[in-house]
Tab-separated table of C-alpha atoms in Angstrom:
chain	number	residue	atom	x	y	z
F	1	MET	CA	0.000	0.000	0.000
F	2	SER	CA	1.365	3.437	-0.797
F	3	ASN	CA	0.227	6.985	-0.179
F	4	GLU	CA	2.613	9.621	-1.430
F	5	LYS	CA	0.829	12.357	0.558
F	6	GLY	CA	0.924	10.519	3.871
F	7	GLU	CA	-2.870	10.709	4.235
F	8	ARG	CA	-4.622	8.986	7.122
F	9	VAL	CA	-6.703	5.868	6.536
F	10	GLU	CA	-9.811	6.281	8.681
F	11	PHE	CA	-12.474	3.638	9.337
F	12	GLU	CA	-16.051	4.217	10.544
F	13	ASP	CA	-15.683	1.141	12.748
F	14	THR	CA	-12.559	-0.091	14.526
F	15	LEU	CA	-9.631	-1.500	12.617
F	16	GLU	CA	-10.137	-4.773	14.485
F	17	GLN	CA	-13.711	-4.986	13.220
F	18	ALA	CA	-12.592	-4.249	9.676
F	19	GLN	CA	-9.900	-6.924	9.923
F	20	GLN	CA	-12.385	-9.465	11.267
F	21	ARG	CA	-14.732	-8.663	8.402
F	22	ALA	CA	-11.858	-9.301	5.991
F	23	MET	CA	-11.078	-12.613	7.731
F	24	ASP	CA	-14.719	-13.678	7.497
F	25	SER	CA	-14.488	-13.268	3.720
F	26	TYR	CA	-11.566	-15.713	3.453
F	27	ARG	CA	-11.663	-17.989	0.428
F	28	GLU	CA	-9.374	-20.430	-1.290
F	29	TRP	CA	-8.283	-19.373	-4.757
F	30	PRO	CA	-7.720	-21.734	-7.686
F	31	ARG	CA	-4.019	-21.963	-8.496
F	32	MET	CA	-2.439	-22.900	-11.811
F	33	GLY	CA	0.513	-25.199	-12.254
F	34	PHE	CA	3.442	-24.527	-14.552
F	35	GLU	CA	2.039	-26.045	-17.735
F	36	GLU	CA	-1.234	-24.106	-17.626
F	37	PHE	CA	0.083	-20.770	-16.344
F	38	MET	CA	3.149	-20.605	-18.619
F	39	GLU	CA	1.495	-21.861	-21.789
F	40	LEU	CA	2.770	-20.136	-24.925
F	41	SER	CA	1.105	-20.137	-28.326
F	42	PRO	CA	3.348	-19.885	-31.408
F	43	VAL	CA	2.201	-17.061	-33.685
F	44	PRO	CA	2.447	-17.974	-37.407
F	45	GLU	CA	4.924	-15.892	-39.383
F	46	ASP	CA	2.251	-14.863	-41.866
F	47	THR	CA	0.420	-13.218	-38.947
F	48	HIS	CA	3.187	-11.108	-37.412
F	49	LYS	CA	5.529	-10.432	-40.393
F	50	GLN	CA	8.450	-9.354	-38.197
F	51	GLY	CA	11.075	-10.347	-40.701
F	52	PRO	CA	13.053	-13.530	-41.318
F	53	GLY	CA	14.296	-15.446	-38.306
F	54	VAL	CA	11.939	-13.873	-35.767
F	55	LYS	CA	9.792	-16.308	-33.839
F	56	ARG	CA	6.773	-14.887	-32.039
F	57	TYR	CA	4.874	-16.392	-29.101
F	58	MET	CA	1.871	-15.206	-27.098
F	59	SER	CA	0.962	-15.917	-23.474
F	60	ARG	CA	-2.426	-17.486	-22.781
F	61	GLN	CA	-3.111	-16.632	-19.136
F	62	PRO	CA	-3.275	-13.290	-17.283
F	63	ALA	CA	-0.176	-12.505	-15.256
F	64	TRP	CA	-0.430	-12.676	-11.480
F	65	MET	CA	-0.664	-9.429	-9.487
F	66	ALA	CA	0.670	-9.264	-5.927
F	67	GLY	CA	-2.030	-8.716	-3.309
F	68	ASN	CA	-4.832	-8.910	-5.846
F	69	GLU	CA	-6.611	-11.724	-3.970
F	70	LEU	CA	-6.595	-10.027	-0.568
F	71	PRO	CA	-10.124	-8.999	0.591
F	72	TRP	CA	-9.720	-5.267	0.117
F	73	ASP	CA	-13.435	-4.684	-0.506
F	74	ALA	CA	-14.323	-6.246	2.857
F	75	LEU	CA	-11.569	-4.349	4.687
F	76	PHE	CA	-12.479	-0.970	3.183
F	77	GLN	CA	-16.248	-1.464	3.361
F	78	ASN	CA	-16.641	1.249	6.022
F	79	LEU	CA	-13.704	3.433	5.074
F	80	LYS	CA	-14.129	7.201	5.305
F	81	GLY	CA	-12.789	9.110	2.341
F	82	PRO	CA	-10.965	7.818	-0.730
F	83	ARG	CA	-9.358	4.401	-0.762
F	84	PRO	CA	-5.584	4.392	-0.640
F	85	ARG	CA	-3.807	2.744	-3.539
F	86	HIS	CA	-2.827	-0.713	-2.341
F	87	SER	CA	-0.942	-2.205	-5.259
F	88	GLY	CA	1.642	-1.309	-7.837
F	89	LEU	CA	0.906	-0.091	-11.324
F	90	GLY	CA	1.537	-3.399	-13.040
F	91	VAL	CA	1.507	-7.160	-12.661
F	92	PHE	CA	4.210	-9.208	-10.957
F	93	GLY	CA	7.333	-8.753	-13.095
F	94	GLY	CA	8.456	-12.317	-12.450
F	95	CYS	CA	5.739	-13.507	-14.844
F	96	VAL	CA	7.266	-11.853	-17.908
F	97	TYR	CA	10.795	-12.424	-16.597
F	98	ALA	CA	10.193	-16.183	-16.573
F	99	GLN	CA	8.118	-16.414	-19.724
F	100	ALA	CA	10.464	-14.432	-21.980
F	101	PRO	CA	13.397	-16.884	-21.600
F	102	LEU	CA	10.911	-19.737	-21.871
F	103	ALA	CA	9.889	-18.365	-25.282
F	104	ALA	CA	13.576	-18.300	-26.255
F	105	ALA	CA	13.952	-21.869	-25.001
F	106	ARG	CA	10.929	-23.045	-26.985
F	107	ALA	CA	12.384	-21.457	-30.123
F	108	ILE	CA	15.724	-23.258	-29.664
F	109	GLU	CA	14.024	-26.549	-28.782
F	110	GLU	CA	12.009	-26.305	-31.997
F	111	GLU	CA	15.191	-25.697	-33.988
F	112	GLU	CA	16.842	-28.695	-32.288
F	113	ARG	CA	13.936	-30.973	-33.198
F	114	GLN	CA	14.052	-29.843	-36.820
F	115	GLN	CA	17.807	-30.420	-36.987
F	116	ALA	CA	17.476	-33.855	-35.409
F	117	ALA	CA	14.784	-34.793	-37.942
F	118	GLU	CA	17.072	-33.728	-40.812
F	119	THR	CA	20.300	-35.317	-39.554
F	120	GLY	CA	19.120	-38.173	-37.360
F	121	VAL	CA	21.466	-36.916	-34.610
F	122	VAL	CA	19.831	-36.127	-31.257
F	123	LYS	CA	21.929	-33.841	-29.045
F	124	PRO	CA	21.469	-32.940	-25.367
F	125	VAL	CA	18.979	-30.100	-24.907
F	126	PRO	CA	20.628	-26.691	-24.373
F	127	GLY	CA	19.702	-25.409	-20.934
F	128	ILE	CA	19.277	-21.794	-19.882
F	129	HIS	CA	22.619	-20.455	-18.676
F	130	SER	CA	21.753	-16.803	-18.026
F	131	ILE	CA	18.865	-14.328	-18.218
F	132	GLN	CA	19.711	-10.636	-18.346
F	133	GLY	CA	16.621	-8.474	-18.470
F	134	ILE	CA	15.467	-4.885	-18.133
F	135	PHE	CA	11.974	-3.683	-17.235
F	136	THR	CA	10.737	-0.590	-19.048
F	137	ILE	CA	6.978	-0.088	-18.505
F	138	PRO	CA	4.514	-1.910	-16.216
F	139	GLY	CA	2.735	-4.932	-17.625
F	140	LEU	CA	-1.068	-5.157	-17.652
F	141	GLY	CA	-3.102	-8.172	-16.601
F	142	ASP	CA	-6.047	-7.875	-18.996
F	143	ARG	CA	-4.110	-8.694	-22.163
F	144	PRO	CA	-1.387	-11.125	-23.257
F	145	PHE	CA	2.340	-10.631	-23.520
F	146	VAL	CA	3.754	-11.044	-27.020
F	147	TYR	CA	7.330	-12.357	-27.242
F	148	ASP	CA	9.565	-11.758	-30.267
F	149	VAL	CA	12.611	-14.049	-30.242
F	150	THR	CA	15.620	-13.209	-32.426
F	151	ASN	CA	18.871	-15.101	-32.894
F	152	ILE	CA	22.100	-13.602	-31.537
F	153	VAL	CA	24.396	-16.614	-31.747
F	154	SER	CA	24.051	-20.339	-32.431
F	155	ALA	CA	27.305	-22.219	-31.919
F	156	ARG	CA	27.958	-25.887	-31.255
F	157	SER	CA	27.301	-25.699	-27.524
F	158	PHE	CA	26.448	-22.042	-26.779
F	159	PHE	CA	23.374	-20.100	-27.892
F	160	GLY	CA	22.042	-16.593	-27.393
F	161	ARG	CA	18.601	-15.143	-28.064
F	162	GLN	CA	17.132	-11.689	-27.558
F	163	VAL	CA	13.490	-11.431	-26.548
F	164	ASN	CA	11.522	-8.188	-26.815
F	165	VAL	CA	8.133	-8.201	-25.112
F	166	ARG	CA	5.125	-6.041	-25.847
F	167	GLN	CA	1.405	-6.071	-25.169
F	168	PRO	CA	-1.603	-5.139	-27.308
F	169	LYS	CA	-2.744	-1.542	-27.012
F	170	GLN	CA	-6.233	-2.696	-26.060
F	171	PRO	CA	-7.537	-5.306	-23.604
F	172	SER	CA	-8.228	-8.836	-24.749
F	173	SER	CA	-11.730	-9.829	-25.798
F	174	ASN	CA	-11.409	-12.375	-22.971
F	175	PRO	CA	-9.458	-10.408	-20.332
F	176	THR	CA	-9.695	-13.127	-17.664
F	177	GLY	CA	-8.072	-15.681	-19.994
F	178	PRO	CA	-7.308	-17.843	-21.725
F	179	PHE	CA	-6.483	-15.237	-24.351
F	180	PRO	CA	-7.710	-16.065	-27.883
F	181	ASP	CA	-5.276	-16.422	-30.783
F	182	SER	CA	-6.830	-13.314	-32.357
F	183	ASP	CA	-5.145	-11.150	-29.683
F	184	ALA	CA	-1.847	-11.702	-31.519
F	185	GLU	CA	-3.209	-9.677	-34.433
F	186	LEU	CA	-3.915	-6.553	-32.346
F	187	PRO	CA	-1.649	-3.466	-32.621
F	188	LEU	CA	1.136	-3.628	-30.044
F	189	ASN	CA	2.399	-1.068	-27.552
F	190	ASP	CA	6.045	-0.223	-26.800
F	191	VAL	CA	8.467	-2.780	-25.380
F	192	CYS	CA	7.709	-3.454	-21.706
F	193	PHE	CA	10.539	-5.929	-21.091
F	194	SER	CA	13.631	-7.020	-22.975
F	195	CYS	CA	16.157	-9.710	-22.195
F	196	ILE	CA	19.088	-11.659	-23.557
F	197	THR	CA	19.007	-15.343	-22.680
F	198	THR	CA	22.018	-17.589	-23.167
F	199	PHE	CA	22.011	-21.378	-23.318
F	200	LYS	CA	24.625	-24.090	-22.796
F	201	ARG	CA	24.611	-27.764	-23.577
F	202	PRO	CA	25.471	-30.021	-20.617
F	203	ALA	CA	29.211	-30.612	-20.164
F	204	GLU	CA	31.500	-32.720	-18.004
F	205	GLY	CA	33.590	-30.441	-15.810
F	206	ALA	CA	37.011	-31.125	-14.328
F	207	ASP	CA	36.023	-29.638	-10.945
F	208	ASP	CA	32.934	-28.855	-8.894
F	209	VAL	CA	33.652	-26.303	-6.146
F	210	GLN	CA	31.271	-24.357	-3.921
F	211	SER	CA	31.089	-23.070	-0.360
F	212	SER	CA	31.381	-25.857	2.197
F	213	MET	CA	28.531	-24.235	4.142
F	214	SER	CA	25.315	-24.640	2.209
F	215	ALA	CA	22.219	-22.755	3.347
F	216	GLN	CA	20.967	-25.988	4.891
F	217	LYS	CA	24.072	-26.175	7.080
F	218	ARG	CA	24.487	-22.471	7.810
F	219	TYR	CA	20.915	-22.015	9.023
F	220	ALA	CA	20.316	-25.532	10.368
F	221	ASP	CA	19.245	-24.331	13.814
F	222	ILE	CA	16.544	-22.093	12.329
F	223	LEU	CA	15.329	-24.550	9.691
F	224	SER	CA	15.036	-27.356	12.240
F	225	GLN	CA	12.448	-25.410	14.254
F	226	ARG	CA	9.573	-26.559	12.046
F	227	ALA	CA	8.679	-28.389	8.844
F	228	PRO	CA	9.026	-26.331	5.624
F	229	ASP	CA	5.287	-25.947	5.077
F	230	GLU	CA	4.735	-24.931	8.709
F	231	TRP	CA	6.390	-21.563	8.144
F	232	GLU	CA	4.218	-18.659	7.008
F	233	PRO	CA	3.193	-18.811	3.340
F	234	ALA	CA	5.002	-16.102	1.402
F	235	PRO	CA	2.795	-13.009	1.860
F	236	GLN	CA	0.967	-11.997	-1.275
F	237	SER	CA	2.475	-8.529	-0.883
F	238	ASP	CA	5.218	-8.434	1.752
F	239	ILE	CA	4.942	-4.795	2.847
F	240	ASP	CA	4.530	-4.019	6.544
F	241	ILE	CA	1.382	-1.935	6.093
F	242	ILE	CA	-0.349	-4.714	4.148
F	243	THR	CA	0.809	-7.591	6.326
F	244	SER	CA	-0.338	-5.650	9.425
F	245	LEU	CA	-3.767	-4.929	7.955
F	246	PHE	CA	-4.167	-8.615	7.045
F	247	LYS	CA	-2.186	-10.011	9.977
F	248	ASP	CA	-4.391	-13.118	10.347
F	249	TYR	CA	-5.075	-13.584	6.643
F	250	LYS	CA	-2.516	-16.163	5.533
F	251	GLY	CA	-2.335	-18.014	2.269
F	252	HIS	CA	-0.923	-18.129	-1.240
F	253	GLY	CA	-3.922	-16.517	-2.896
F	254	ALA	CA	-3.847	-17.484	-6.565
F	255	PHE	CA	-0.028	-17.413	-6.731
F	256	PRO	CA	0.790	-19.930	-9.478
F	257	MET	CA	3.337	-22.682	-10.107
F	258	LEU	CA	5.043	-22.892	-6.713
F	259	ASP	CA	4.363	-23.342	-3.021
F	260	MET	CA	6.475	-20.759	-1.181
F	261	TYR	CA	7.096	-20.304	2.531
F	262	LYS	CA	8.927	-17.529	4.357
F	263	VAL	CA	11.280	-18.552	7.165
F	264	ASP	CA	11.086	-16.292	10.217
F	265	MET	CA	14.573	-14.724	10.365
F	266	THR	CA	13.683	-12.042	12.940
F	267	ASP	CA	16.002	-13.268	15.688
F	268	TYR	CA	18.866	-13.904	13.250
F	269	ASN	CA	18.609	-10.385	11.795
F	270	ASP	CA	17.888	-8.546	15.033
F	271	ASP	CA	21.455	-7.341	15.787
F	272	LYS	CA	22.668	-7.032	12.194
F	273	ASP	CA	22.965	-4.099	9.806
F	274	VAL	CA	20.794	-4.310	6.691
F	275	PRO	CA	23.593	-5.558	4.352
F	276	ASP	CA	24.270	-8.451	6.755
F	277	ARG	CA	20.662	-9.562	7.129
F	278	ARG	CA	19.330	-12.639	5.393
F	279	GLN	CA	15.951	-13.980	4.335
F	280	LEU	CA	15.245	-17.601	3.453
F	281	MET	CA	12.388	-18.684	1.210
F	282	LEU	CA	11.455	-22.365	0.843
F	283	TYR	CA	9.719	-23.549	-2.313
F	284	ARG	CA	8.781	-26.482	-4.523
F	285	PRO	CA	6.432	-26.986	-7.506
F	286	LEU	CA	2.702	-26.702	-6.909
F	287	LYS	CA	2.163	-29.475	-9.482
F	288	PRO	CA	4.695	-31.810	-11.117
F	289	ILE	CA	6.676	-30.326	-14.013
F	290	PRO	CA	7.845	-32.783	-16.699
F	291	LYS	CA	11.359	-33.865	-15.776
F	292	GLU	CA	12.584	-33.604	-19.356
F	293	ASP	CA	11.518	-29.943	-19.571
F	294	VAL	CA	14.722	-28.649	-17.968
F	295	ASN	CA	14.171	-25.086	-19.155
F	296	GLY	CA	10.684	-25.091	-17.645
F	297	HIS	CA	12.236	-25.913	-14.280
F	298	ILE	CA	14.890	-23.208	-14.648
F	299	VAL	CA	12.413	-20.426	-15.394
F	300	CYS	CA	10.426	-21.465	-12.307
F	301	HIS	CA	13.529	-20.754	-10.210
F	302	ALA	CA	13.870	-17.329	-11.865
F	303	PHE	CA	10.164	-16.678	-11.274
F	304	GLU	CA	10.512	-17.525	-7.583
F	305	ALA	CA	13.653	-15.437	-7.086
F	306	ASP	CA	11.821	-12.247	-8.121
F	307	ARG	CA	9.043	-12.617	-5.550
F	308	ASN	CA	8.700	-9.838	-2.925
F	309	GLY	CA	12.454	-9.162	-2.804
F	310	LEU	CA	12.714	-5.388	-3.104
F	311	ILE	CA	9.670	-4.631	-0.978
F	312	MET	CA	11.044	-6.873	1.783
F	313	LEU	CA	14.109	-4.625	1.735
F	314	GLY	CA	11.758	-1.663	2.107
F	315	ASN	CA	10.606	-3.173	5.409
F	316	HIS	CA	14.215	-3.515	6.588
F	317	MET	CA	14.883	0.108	5.619
F	318	GLY	CA	11.899	1.334	7.616
F	319	TYR	CA	9.758	2.123	4.563
F	320	GLY	CA	7.164	-0.576	5.302
F	321	PHE	CA	4.522	1.956	6.370
F	322	ASN	CA	5.528	4.679	3.915
F	323	MET	CA	6.579	2.875	0.753
F	324	GLY	CA	6.619	5.219	-2.203
F	325	MET	CA	8.020	3.029	-4.955
F	326	ALA	CA	9.717	-0.326	-5.274
F	327	ALA	CA	10.370	-1.514	-8.806
F	328	SER	CA	12.892	-3.699	-10.598
F	329	LEU	CA	15.047	-2.013	-13.219
F	330	SER	CA	17.376	-4.832	-14.215
F	331	TYR	CA	17.563	-8.461	-13.158
F	332	SER	CA	20.192	-11.089	-13.988
F	333	PHE	CA	19.885	-14.804	-13.280
F	334	TYR	CA	22.707	-17.315	-13.736
F	335	VAL	CA	22.665	-21.118	-13.648
F	336	HIS	CA	26.011	-22.483	-12.461
F	337	THR	CA	25.412	-26.180	-13.137
F	338	ASN	CA	24.232	-28.463	-15.888
F	339	PRO	CA	20.491	-27.948	-16.475
F	340	GLU	CA	19.399	-31.280	-15.012
F	341	ASP	CA	20.620	-30.112	-11.594
F	342	ALA	CA	17.843	-27.494	-11.622
F	343	VAL	CA	15.079	-30.082	-12.031
F	344	MET	CA	12.656	-30.081	-9.079
F	345	ASP	CA	10.679	-33.072	-7.876
F	346	ALA	CA	7.424	-32.747	-5.960
F	347	GLU	CA	8.936	-33.515	-2.552
F	348	GLY	CA	12.259	-31.729	-2.033
F	349	TRP	CA	12.310	-28.158	-0.751
F	350	TRP	CA	14.572	-25.617	-2.443
F	351	ILE	CA	16.008	-22.597	-0.631
F	352	GLN	CA	16.387	-19.045	-1.852
F	353	GLU	CA	18.914	-17.212	0.330
F	354	ILE	CA	18.483	-13.443	-0.022
F	355	ASN	CA	20.553	-10.443	1.049
F	356	TRP	CA	20.603	-6.749	0.207
F	357	PRO	CA	24.186	-5.409	0.145
F	358	ARG	CA	23.637	-1.879	-1.211
F	359	VAL	CA	21.134	0.990	-1.052
F	360	SER	CA	21.977	4.370	-2.595
F	361	ALA	CA	20.552	7.113	-4.821
F	362	ASN	CA	16.976	5.773	-4.485
F	363	ARG	CA	18.253	2.446	-5.809
F	364	CYS	CA	18.950	-0.883	-4.209
F	365	MET	CA	20.607	-4.209	-4.929
F	366	MET	CA	19.443	-7.701	-4.061
F	367	GLU	CA	21.442	-10.913	-4.295
F	368	SER	CA	20.016	-14.422	-4.172
F	369	LYS	CA	21.499	-17.901	-4.069
F	370	ILE	CA	19.392	-20.873	-5.087
F	371	TRP	CA	20.176	-24.071	-3.165
F	372	SER	CA	18.884	-27.524	-4.107
F	373	PRO	CA	17.392	-29.775	-1.409
F	374	GLU	CA	20.757	-31.571	-1.329
F	375	GLY	CA	22.636	-28.331	-0.636
F	376	LYS	CA	23.982	-27.722	-4.148
F	377	HIS	CA	24.406	-24.065	-5.183
F	378	VAL	CA	22.557	-24.251	-8.500
F	379	ALA	CA	21.913	-20.609	-9.441
F	380	SER	CA	22.344	-16.973	-8.403
F	381	ALA	CA	20.314	-13.842	-9.074
F	382	TYR	CA	21.277	-10.172	-9.007
F	383	GLN	CA	18.634	-7.476	-9.098
F	384	ASP	CA	18.901	-3.681	-9.188
F	385	GLY	CA	15.839	-1.547	-8.686
F	386	MET	CA	14.233	1.604	-7.332
F	387	LEU	CA	13.380	1.903	-3.647
F	388	VAL	CA	11.854	5.225	-2.616
F	389	PRO	CA	9.999	6.088	0.602
F	390	ALA	CA	6.788	8.108	0.463
F	391	ARG	CA	6.656	11.674	1.726
F	392	GLY	CA	5.026	10.669	4.978
F	393	PRO	CA	4.005	7.521	6.830
F	394	MET	CA	0.621	5.897	6.301
F	395	GLU	CA	-1.579	6.247	9.397
F	396	VAL	CA	-4.466	3.992	10.306
F	397	LYS	CA	-6.993	5.361	12.785
F	398	GLU	CA	-8.251	2.492	14.943
F	399	SER	CA	-10.765	4.157	17.284
F	400	LYS	CA	-14.456	4.087	16.529
F	401	LEU	CA	-15.906	7.470	15.549
């Protein structure tokens, strides 16, 4: 929730009554697995005419929006004055960040199948090695994303593709999804996201070196306190003002693809400066993902690593009740292993270890390490974004008028 003017939120009844009313409206939301949520439709070349070598894909499902399933209507039913804005301008950026490299992967996989059919030689599938993306304008949830994939390099074992992403200028004829194929023919707006994705074929390495202290070992005392799914589900929007308003309203909402839980690191972080604090997130697939779809598994890790990161830093910085803006500018994700090491089964819990080493000039940096259930350091993420406090803190008047 943000309020640039620092205006007071005032209820006709008590805040406790409003919160109870919100709790009474609790509902379970349907959640999509990977294959349904990340479905991409190839757009025929005679439809898009983007020039030779460009492959176009269109998403089929609306992107998820953080906090969209919280019972705001029930909470604000007896609110005096205008409603404060309680969400960002666009959808969760992790949706397009994951789907853009998936479009690049699908293009390469199609090329590999064609080559295998022509030569009779089947080679190991190239796995995503890195994703380097920039966000330009907020994405909208009532229309699809359109992905244009162009070739940068195709060598024997290394590949690079650029993906530019745009959306139609008008909403879909079916804005709640699935989006019809005809949406691909609509005029498109400016680029909202662009990334370069590189791929590597699996290789045998001479050495395999990582820190001797995996996240599982380093935080064993904390992790042993409860089972992974007994921690709090990752808040739909992890900003202090929102989590305090919905303090008893726990759940994933409609968050797709993954089950995610937030480890309570309060005691660990209590005596540490912000750059030395850590946050652990535990996750695994909501529904099984085909084991052979290694790139599908990798983009799920990238999707997870983007969740709530910068706004959690806002809480550590003291902006949790006066958040002005938190937005990703650039985001890089690197896979350090062969792609099969990123494959998730339905049982093992993966760990995202997060820290925030730098805040300056209204910008911030977040680092993440992705650890497999066996303690292997599989991937890392580096994100730079905007983090700006509002002009004044949000106030909530709790007394009955």
